[in-house]
PDB file of C-alpha atoms in Angstrom:
ATOM      1  CA  ASP A  30      57.172  78.202  97.714  1.00 84.00           C
ATOM      2  CA  SER A  31      59.189  81.295  96.765  1.00 86.00           C
ATOM      3  CA  GLY A  32      60.425  79.872  93.471  1.00 93.00           C
ATOM      4  CA  VAL A  33      64.047  80.085  94.583  1.00 96.00           C
ATOM      5  CA  THR A  34      65.762  76.716  94.842  1.00 97.00           C
ATOM      6  CA  GLN A  35      68.870  75.817  96.784  1.00 98.00           C
ATOM      7  CA  THR A  36      70.904  72.641  96.885  1.00 97.00           C
ATOM      8  CA  PRO A  37      71.871  70.792  98.900  1.00 97.00           C
ATOM      9  CA  LYS A  38      69.467  71.183 101.791  1.00 96.00           C
ATOM     10  CA  HIS A  39      71.987  69.888 104.315  1.00 97.00           C
ATOM     11  CA  LEU A  40      75.738  69.603 104.166  1.00 97.00           C
ATOM     12  CA  ILE A  41      78.035  68.066 106.767  1.00 98.00           C
ATOM     13  CA  THR A  42      81.749  68.368 106.293  1.00 97.00           C
ATOM     14  CA  ALA A  43      85.018  68.631 108.177  1.00 97.00           C
ATOM     15  CA  THR A  44      87.239  71.567 109.020  1.00 97.00           C
ATOM     16  CA  GLY A  45      89.602  72.544 106.251  1.00 97.00           C
ATOM     17  CA  GLN A  46      87.312  71.284 103.502  1.00 97.00           C
ATOM     18  CA  ARG A  47      85.722  73.170 100.630  1.00 98.00           C
ATOM     19  CA  VAL A  48      82.035  73.117  99.672  1.00 98.00           C
ATOM     20  CA  THR A  49      79.853  74.634  96.988  1.00 98.00           C
ATOM     21  CA  LEU A  50      76.300  75.789  97.551  1.00 98.00           C
ATOM     22  CA  ARG A  51      74.032  76.238  94.582  1.00 98.00           C
ATOM     23  CA  CYS A  52      71.105  78.559  93.977  1.00 98.00           C
ATOM     24  CA  SER A  53      68.613  78.970  91.149  1.00 98.00           C
ATOM     25  CA  PRO A  54      66.682  82.262  91.235  1.00 97.00           C
ATOM     26  CA  ARG A  55      63.013  82.749  90.444  1.00 95.00           C
ATOM     27  CA  SER A  56      62.261  82.751  86.775  1.00 94.00           C
ATOM     28  CA  GLY A  57      63.027  86.195  85.365  1.00 91.00           C
ATOM     29  CA  ASP A  58      64.949  87.483  88.377  1.00 93.00           C
ATOM     30  CA  LEU A  59      68.327  88.944  87.535  1.00 92.00           C
ATOM     31  CA  SER A  60      69.657  89.612  91.020  1.00 93.00           C
ATOM     32  CA  VAL A  61      70.924  86.951  93.373  1.00 95.00           C
ATOM     33  CA  TYR A  62      71.904  87.556  96.987  1.00 96.00           C
ATOM     34  CA  TRP A  63      73.621  85.372  99.561  1.00 97.00           C
ATOM     35  CA  TYR A  64      73.035  85.641 103.296  1.00 97.00           C
ATOM     36  CA  GLN A  65      74.409  83.760 106.275  1.00 97.00           C
ATOM     37  CA  GLN A  66      72.297  83.091 109.357  1.00 97.00           C
ATOM     38  CA  SER A  67      74.062  82.047 112.538  1.00 94.00           C
ATOM     39  CA  LEU A  68      73.089  82.154 116.187  1.00 88.00           C
ATOM     40  CA  ASP A  69      75.704  84.712 117.156  1.00 88.00           C
ATOM     41  CA  GLN A  70      75.687  86.945 114.051  1.00 89.00           C
ATOM     42  CA  GLY A  71      72.054  86.740 113.025  1.00 93.00           C
ATOM     43  CA  LEU A  72      71.210  87.275 109.349  1.00 95.00           C
ATOM     44  CA  GLN A  73      74.159  88.816 107.535  1.00 95.00           C
ATOM     45  CA  PHE A  74      74.390  89.881 103.915  1.00 94.00           C
ATOM     46  CA  LEU A  75      77.303  88.332 102.072  1.00 96.00           C
ATOM     47  CA  ILE A  76      77.174  89.313  98.423  1.00 96.00           C
ATOM     48  CA  GLN A  77      74.918  90.356  95.525  1.00 94.00           C
ATOM     49  CA  TYR A  78      75.153  89.576  91.831  1.00 94.00           C
ATOM     50  CA  TYR A  79      73.148  91.217  89.099  1.00 92.00           C
ATOM     51  CA  ASN A  80      73.056  89.606  85.664  1.00 92.00           C
ATOM     52  CA  GLY A  81      76.420  87.987  86.182  1.00 93.00           C
ATOM     53  CA  GLU A  82      78.225  90.917  87.748  1.00 93.00           C
ATOM     54  CA  GLU A  83      79.056  91.505  91.370  1.00 93.00           C
ATOM     55  CA  ARG A  84      77.039  94.460  92.681  1.00 90.00           C
ATOM     56  CA  ALA A  85      77.465  94.588  96.420  1.00 89.00           C
ATOM     57  CA  LYS A  86      79.652  92.973  99.008  1.00 91.00           C
ATOM     58  CA  GLY A  87      78.969  92.581 102.688  1.00 91.00           C
ATOM     59  CA  ASN A  88      80.851  90.856 105.449  1.00 85.00           C
ATOM     60  CA  ILE A  89      82.043  88.047 103.239  1.00 94.00           C
ATOM     61  CA  LEU A  90      85.236  86.322 104.298  1.00 94.00           C
ATOM     62  CA  GLU A  91      88.135  86.038 101.866  1.00 95.00           C
ATOM     63  CA  ARG A  92      87.769  82.243 102.112  1.00 97.00           C
ATOM     64  CA  PHE A  93      84.314  82.617 100.557  1.00 97.00           C
ATOM     65  CA  SER A  94      83.600  83.439  96.937  1.00 97.00           C
ATOM     66  CA  ALA A  95      80.595  83.460  94.676  1.00 97.00           C
ATOM     67  CA  GLN A  96      79.670  83.757  91.052  1.00 97.00           C
ATOM     68  CA  GLN A  97      76.595  84.025  88.877  1.00 97.00           C
ATOM     69  CA  PHE A  98      76.533  82.107  85.639  1.00 97.00           C
ATOM     70  CA  PRO A  99      74.997  83.081  82.251  1.00 96.00           C
ATOM     71  CA  ASP A 100      71.884  81.039  83.057  1.00 95.00           C
ATOM     72  CA  LEU A 101      71.625  83.207  86.216  1.00 96.00           C
ATOM     73  CA  HIS A 102      72.125  80.433  88.730  1.00 97.00           C
ATOM     74  CA  SER A 103      74.677  81.217  91.402  1.00 98.00           C
ATOM     75  CA  GLU A 104      77.187  79.284  93.458  1.00 98.00           C
ATOM     76  CA  LEU A 105      78.725  80.159  96.796  1.00 98.00           C
ATOM     77  CA  ASN A 106      82.090  78.537  97.436  1.00 98.00           C
ATOM     78  CA  LEU A 107      83.320  78.160 100.996  1.00 98.00           C
ATOM     79  CA  SER A 108      86.878  76.981 101.512  1.00 97.00           C
ATOM     80  CA  SER A 109      89.213  76.187 104.420  1.00 97.00           C
ATOM     81  CA  LEU A 110      86.113  75.674 106.484  1.00 97.00           C
ATOM     82  CA  GLU A 111      86.145  76.381 110.194  1.00 97.00           C
ATOM     83  CA  LEU A 112      83.738  75.368 112.943  1.00 96.00           C
ATOM     84  CA  GLY A 113      82.407  78.912 113.015  1.00 95.00           C
ATOM     85  CA  ASP A 114      81.239  78.652 109.410  1.00 97.00           C
ATOM     86  CA  SER A 115      78.450  76.338 110.504  1.00 97.00           C
ATOM     87  CA  ALA A 116      75.287  78.239 109.652  1.00 97.00           C
ATOM     88  CA  LEU A 117      72.218  78.410 107.477  1.00 97.00           C
ATOM     89  CA  TYR A 118      73.055  79.939 104.109  1.00 98.00           C
ATOM     90  CA  PHE A 119      70.250  81.587 102.216  1.00 98.00           C
ATOM     91  CA  CYS A 120      70.053  82.607  98.630  1.00 97.00           C
ATOM     92  CA  ALA A 121      67.527  85.228  97.586  1.00 96.00           C
ATOM     93  CA  SER A 122      66.549  86.722  94.264  1.00 95.00           C
ATOM     94  CA  SER A 123      64.799  89.826  93.062  1.00 91.00           C
ATOM     95  CA  ALA A 124      63.547  91.151  89.776  1.00 85.00           C
ATOM     96  CA  GLY A 125      65.811  94.170  89.506  1.00 72.00           C
ATOM     97  CA  ASN A 126      68.702  95.504  91.438  1.00 58.00           C
ATOM     98  CA  SER A 127      67.192  98.237  93.590  1.00 62.00           C
ATOM     99  CA  TYR A 128      64.579  98.255  96.305  1.00 69.00           C
ATOM    100  CA  ASN A 129      62.782  95.163  95.097  1.00 78.00           C
ATOM    101  CA  GLU A 130      61.606  92.665  97.640  1.00 87.00           C
ATOM    102  CA  GLN A 131      63.910  89.705  97.863  1.00 91.00           C
ATOM    103  CA  PHE A 132      62.479  86.205  97.779  1.00 93.00           C
ATOM    104  CA  PHE A 133      64.416  83.650  99.748  1.00 95.00           C
ATOM    105  CA  GLY A 134      65.180  80.040  99.057  1.00 96.00           C
ATOM    106  CA  PRO A 135      64.817  77.325 101.691  1.00 96.00           C
ATOM    107  CA  GLY A 136      68.461  77.588 102.705  1.00 97.00           C
ATOM    108  CA  THR A 137      71.388  75.197 102.982  1.00 98.00           C
ATOM    109  CA  ARG A 138      72.317  74.136 106.492  1.00 97.00           C
ATOM    110  CA  LEU A 139      76.063  73.716 106.699  1.00 98.00           C
ATOM    111  CA  THR A 140      77.589  71.835 109.603  1.00 97.00           C
ATOM    112  CA  VAL A 141      81.348  71.846 109.959  1.00 97.00           C
ATOM    113  CA  LEU A 142      82.689  69.165 112.323  1.00 96.00           C
TER     114      LEU A 142
ATOM    115  CA  ALA B 246      75.811 102.800 109.058  1.00 79.00           C
ATOM    116  CA  GLN B 247      72.327 101.469 108.862  1.00 88.00           C
ATOM    117  CA  LYS B 248      70.891  99.556 111.761  1.00 94.00           C
ATOM    118  CA  VAL B 249      67.676  97.779 112.656  1.00 97.00           C
ATOM    119  CA  THR B 250      66.725  97.086 116.244  1.00 98.00           C
ATOM    120  CA  GLN B 251      64.091  94.639 117.365  1.00 98.00           C
ATOM    121  CA  ALA B 252      64.213  95.032 121.102  1.00 95.00           C
ATOM    122  CA  GLN B 253      61.775  92.207 121.821  1.00 97.00           C
ATOM    123  CA  THR B 254      63.732  88.980 121.683  1.00 96.00           C
ATOM    124  CA  GLU B 255      60.805  86.733 122.545  1.00 97.00           C
ATOM    125  CA  ILE B 256      57.074  87.235 122.931  1.00 98.00           C
ATOM    126  CA  SER B 257      54.589  84.658 124.114  1.00 97.00           C
ATOM    127  CA  VAL B 258      50.837  85.196 124.012  1.00 97.00           C
ATOM    128  CA  VAL B 259      47.689  83.149 124.147  1.00 97.00           C
ATOM    129  CA  GLU B 260      45.799  82.499 120.956  1.00 97.00           C
ATOM    130  CA  LYS B 261      43.371  85.257 119.882  1.00 97.00           C
ATOM    131  CA  GLU B 262      45.348  87.968 121.634  1.00 97.00           C
ATOM    132  CA  ASP B 263      46.643  90.893 119.614  1.00 97.00           C
ATOM    133  CA  VAL B 264      50.409  91.298 119.532  1.00 98.00           C
ATOM    134  CA  THR B 265      52.702  94.060 118.269  1.00 98.00           C
ATOM    135  CA  LEU B 266      56.283  93.507 117.190  1.00 98.00           C
ATOM    136  CA  ASP B 267      58.481  96.572 117.389  1.00 98.00           C
ATOM    137  CA  CYS B 268      61.085  97.668 114.874  1.00 98.00           C
ATOM    138  CA  VAL B 269      63.273 100.759 115.067  1.00 98.00           C
ATOM    139  CA  TYR B 270      65.722 101.650 112.334  1.00 97.00           C
ATOM    140  CA  GLU B 271      68.594 104.037 111.717  1.00 96.00           C
ATOM    141  CA  THR B 272      69.607 105.380 108.331  1.00 93.00           C
ATOM    142  CA  ARG B 273      71.017 108.535 106.786  1.00 90.00           C
ATOM    143  CA  ASP B 274      69.343 107.853 103.451  1.00 86.00           C
ATOM    144  CA  THR B 275      66.294 109.873 102.480  1.00 85.00           C
ATOM    145  CA  THR B 276      65.046 107.083 100.256  1.00 85.00           C
ATOM    146  CA  TYR B 277      64.886 103.636 101.717  1.00 89.00           C
ATOM    147  CA  TYR B 278      62.646 100.611 102.000  1.00 90.00           C
ATOM    148  CA  LEU B 279      61.570  98.623 105.009  1.00 94.00           C
ATOM    149  CA  PHE B 280      60.555  94.988 105.042  1.00 95.00           C
ATOM    150  CA  TRP B 281      59.127  92.348 107.310  1.00 97.00           C
ATOM    151  CA  TYR B 282      59.924  88.670 106.875  1.00 97.00           C
ATOM    152  CA  LYS B 283      58.581  85.636 108.705  1.00 97.00           C
ATOM    153  CA  GLN B 284      60.693  82.580 109.491  1.00 96.00           C
ATOM    154  CA  PRO B 285      58.467  79.675 110.585  1.00 95.00           C
ATOM    155  CA  PRO B 286      59.905  76.605 112.317  1.00 92.00           C
ATOM    156  CA  SER B 287      60.531  75.029 108.914  1.00 91.00           C
ATOM    157  CA  GLY B 288      63.261  77.624 108.404  1.00 91.00           C
ATOM    158  CA  GLU B 289      62.467  79.425 105.182  1.00 93.00           C
ATOM    159  CA  LEU B 290      62.158  83.218 105.080  1.00 95.00           C
ATOM    160  CA  VAL B 291      58.784  84.422 103.885  1.00 95.00           C
ATOM    161  CA  PHE B 292      58.314  87.948 102.562  1.00 93.00           C
ATOM    162  CA  LEU B 293      55.444  89.809 104.236  1.00 95.00           C
ATOM    163  CA  ILE B 294      55.617  93.460 103.267  1.00 92.00           C
ATOM    164  CA  ARG B 295      57.710  96.205 101.693  1.00 91.00           C
ATOM    165  CA  ARG B 296      57.201  99.872 102.518  1.00 90.00           C
ATOM    166  CA  ASN B 297      59.050 102.850 101.023  1.00 88.00           C
ATOM    167  CA  SER B 298      60.175 105.858 103.008  1.00 89.00           C
ATOM    168  CA  PHE B 299      57.749 108.223 101.268  1.00 88.00           C
ATOM    169  CA  ASP B 300      54.637 106.290 102.070  1.00 85.00           C
ATOM    170  CA  GLU B 301      53.619 106.586 105.708  1.00 84.00           C
ATOM    171  CA  GLN B 302      50.165 105.184 105.231  1.00 84.00           C
ATOM    172  CA  ASN B 303      49.436 102.264 107.469  1.00 86.00           C
ATOM    173  CA  GLU B 304      48.779  98.999 105.724  1.00 87.00           C
ATOM    174  CA  ILE B 305      46.425  96.200 106.617  1.00 88.00           C
ATOM    175  CA  SER B 306      46.385  92.724 105.149  1.00 89.00           C
ATOM    176  CA  GLY B 307      43.885  90.451 106.817  1.00 93.00           C
ATOM    177  CA  ARG B 308      44.942  90.039 110.438  1.00 95.00           C
ATOM    178  CA  TYR B 309      48.272  91.758 109.783  1.00 96.00           C
ATOM    179  CA  SER B 310      48.838  95.497 109.954  1.00 95.00           C
ATOM    180  CA  TRP B 311      51.885  97.702 109.807  1.00 95.00           C
ATOM    181  CA  ASN B 312      52.443 101.137 111.315  1.00 95.00           C
ATOM    182  CA  PHE B 313      55.227 103.199 109.765  1.00 95.00           C
ATOM    183  CA  GLN B 314      56.214 106.363 111.610  1.00 94.00           C
ATOM    184  CA  LYS B 315      59.096 108.267 110.107  1.00 92.00           C
ATOM    185  CA  SER B 316      59.203 110.715 113.019  1.00 92.00           C
ATOM    186  CA  THR B 317      60.165 107.923 115.403  1.00 95.00           C
ATOM    187  CA  SER B 318      61.969 105.753 112.816  1.00 95.00           C
ATOM    188  CA  SER B 319      59.687 102.866 113.597  1.00 96.00           C
ATOM    189  CA  PHE B 320      57.949 100.250 111.519  1.00 96.00           C
ATOM    190  CA  ASN B 321      55.847  98.141 113.844  1.00 97.00           C
ATOM    191  CA  PHE B 322      53.906  95.016 112.969  1.00 97.00           C
ATOM    192  CA  THR B 323      50.647  93.989 114.623  1.00 97.00           C
ATOM    193  CA  ILE B 324      48.921  90.645 114.421  1.00 97.00           C
ATOM    194  CA  THR B 325      45.280  90.780 115.403  1.00 97.00           C
ATOM    195  CA  ALA B 326      43.521  87.736 116.844  1.00 97.00           C
ATOM    196  CA  SER B 327      46.721  85.703 116.775  1.00 97.00           C
ATOM    197  CA  GLN B 328      46.704  82.039 115.795  1.00 97.00           C
ATOM    198  CA  VAL B 329      49.044  79.170 116.575  1.00 96.00           C
ATOM    199  CA  VAL B 330      50.202  79.210 112.942  1.00 96.00           C
ATOM    200  CA  ASP B 331      51.580  82.708 113.509  1.00 97.00           C
ATOM    201  CA  SER B 332      54.295  81.223 115.716  1.00 97.00           C
ATOM    202  CA  ALA B 333      57.581  82.076 114.035  1.00 97.00           C
ATOM    203  CA  VAL B 334      60.570  84.376 114.171  1.00 97.00           C
ATOM    204  CA  TYR B 335      59.810  87.727 112.583  1.00 98.00           C
ATOM    205  CA  PHE B 336      62.498  89.901 111.079  1.00 98.00           C
ATOM    206  CA  CYS B 337      62.391  93.553 110.243  1.00 98.00           C
ATOM    207  CA  ALA B 338      64.841  94.680 107.563  1.00 96.00           C
ATOM    208  CA  LEU B 339      66.061  97.890 105.972  1.00 94.00           C
ATOM    209  CA  SER B 340      67.186  98.096 102.376  1.00 89.00           C
ATOM    210  CA  GLU B 341      70.504  99.780 101.859  1.00 75.00           C
ATOM    211  CA  VAL B 342      71.020 100.814  98.247  1.00 71.00           C
ATOM    212  CA  GLY B 343      74.391 101.837  96.903  1.00 70.00           C
ATOM    213  CA  THR B 344      75.696 102.809  93.511  1.00 70.00           C
ATOM    214  CA  GLN B 345      74.695 100.956  90.343  1.00 68.00           C
ATOM    215  CA  GLY B 346      71.758  99.387  92.094  1.00 69.00           C
ATOM    216  CA  ALA B 347      73.739  97.583  94.721  1.00 74.00           C
ATOM    217  CA  GLN B 348      71.310  96.489  97.381  1.00 82.00           C
ATOM    218  CA  LYS B 349      71.548  94.648 100.628  1.00 86.00           C
ATOM    219  CA  LEU B 350      69.091  93.991 103.412  1.00 91.00           C
ATOM    220  CA  VAL B 351      70.120  94.876 106.928  1.00 93.00           C
ATOM    221  CA  PHE B 352      68.162  92.675 109.318  1.00 96.00           C
ATOM    222  CA  GLY B 353      67.205  93.107 112.919  1.00 97.00           C
ATOM    223  CA  GLN B 354      67.938  90.306 115.341  1.00 97.00           C
ATOM    224  CA  GLY B 355      64.403  88.974 115.057  1.00 97.00           C
ATOM    225  CA  THR B 356      61.547  88.473 117.502  1.00 98.00           C
ATOM    226  CA  ARG B 357      60.512  84.929 118.331  1.00 97.00           C
ATOM    227  CA  LEU B 358      56.737  84.884 118.636  1.00 98.00           C
ATOM    228  CA  THR B 359      55.018  81.959 120.301  1.00 97.00           C
ATOM    229  CA  ILE B 360      51.260  81.665 120.196  1.00 97.00           C
ATOM    230  CA  ASN B 361      49.942  79.258 122.814  1.00 96.00           C
ATOM    231  CA  PRO B 362      46.619  77.487 122.323  1.00 94.00           C
TER     232      PRO B 362
END
């Protein structure tokens, strides 16, 4: 158990809908990262937050957004969902904001029908 | 741009055999970190090791060992006396660090390792 929690574990929704994925980092970790894992794209970095502020952005679609709250939990919002958004979404956390190993949560499997 | 290549898509061996997973990376940074993660069938990503670009010493942890060679931009992972529980997808990753501590992991495509009894 990495100490990173993600909810829900599974999510099934329809095209055009909006969903919110939630992540709680390990106790004491200030950085939260979001990754998407799909069969065709592999593991792709989406976005990083450090102590509530956005630090790095990857290949995150404009339909996706994230935030980190004062209690350090983070949410990833996916809107106008398409079939291609079906994937496993991981949250990870690390102690600082540079070079630290990232510890991953169990992931949220999103299925868009 | 940074890139990680794991040329071996799938490897299948018989239990107790030694197996090496290859990882080749590309980066222009002089300071960087390399990682290996394991993804068992249950799906979670498990951290195995972190190695910085200034430390080329090989590392051994039980049946696992890692060989970092800067000259060939490789960071290979060897499992000695493999066991069925080692069956998983293994990812090599490179840490890309930007300004103000921005960090992202660039992952290889993964190697699916199957250990047969």
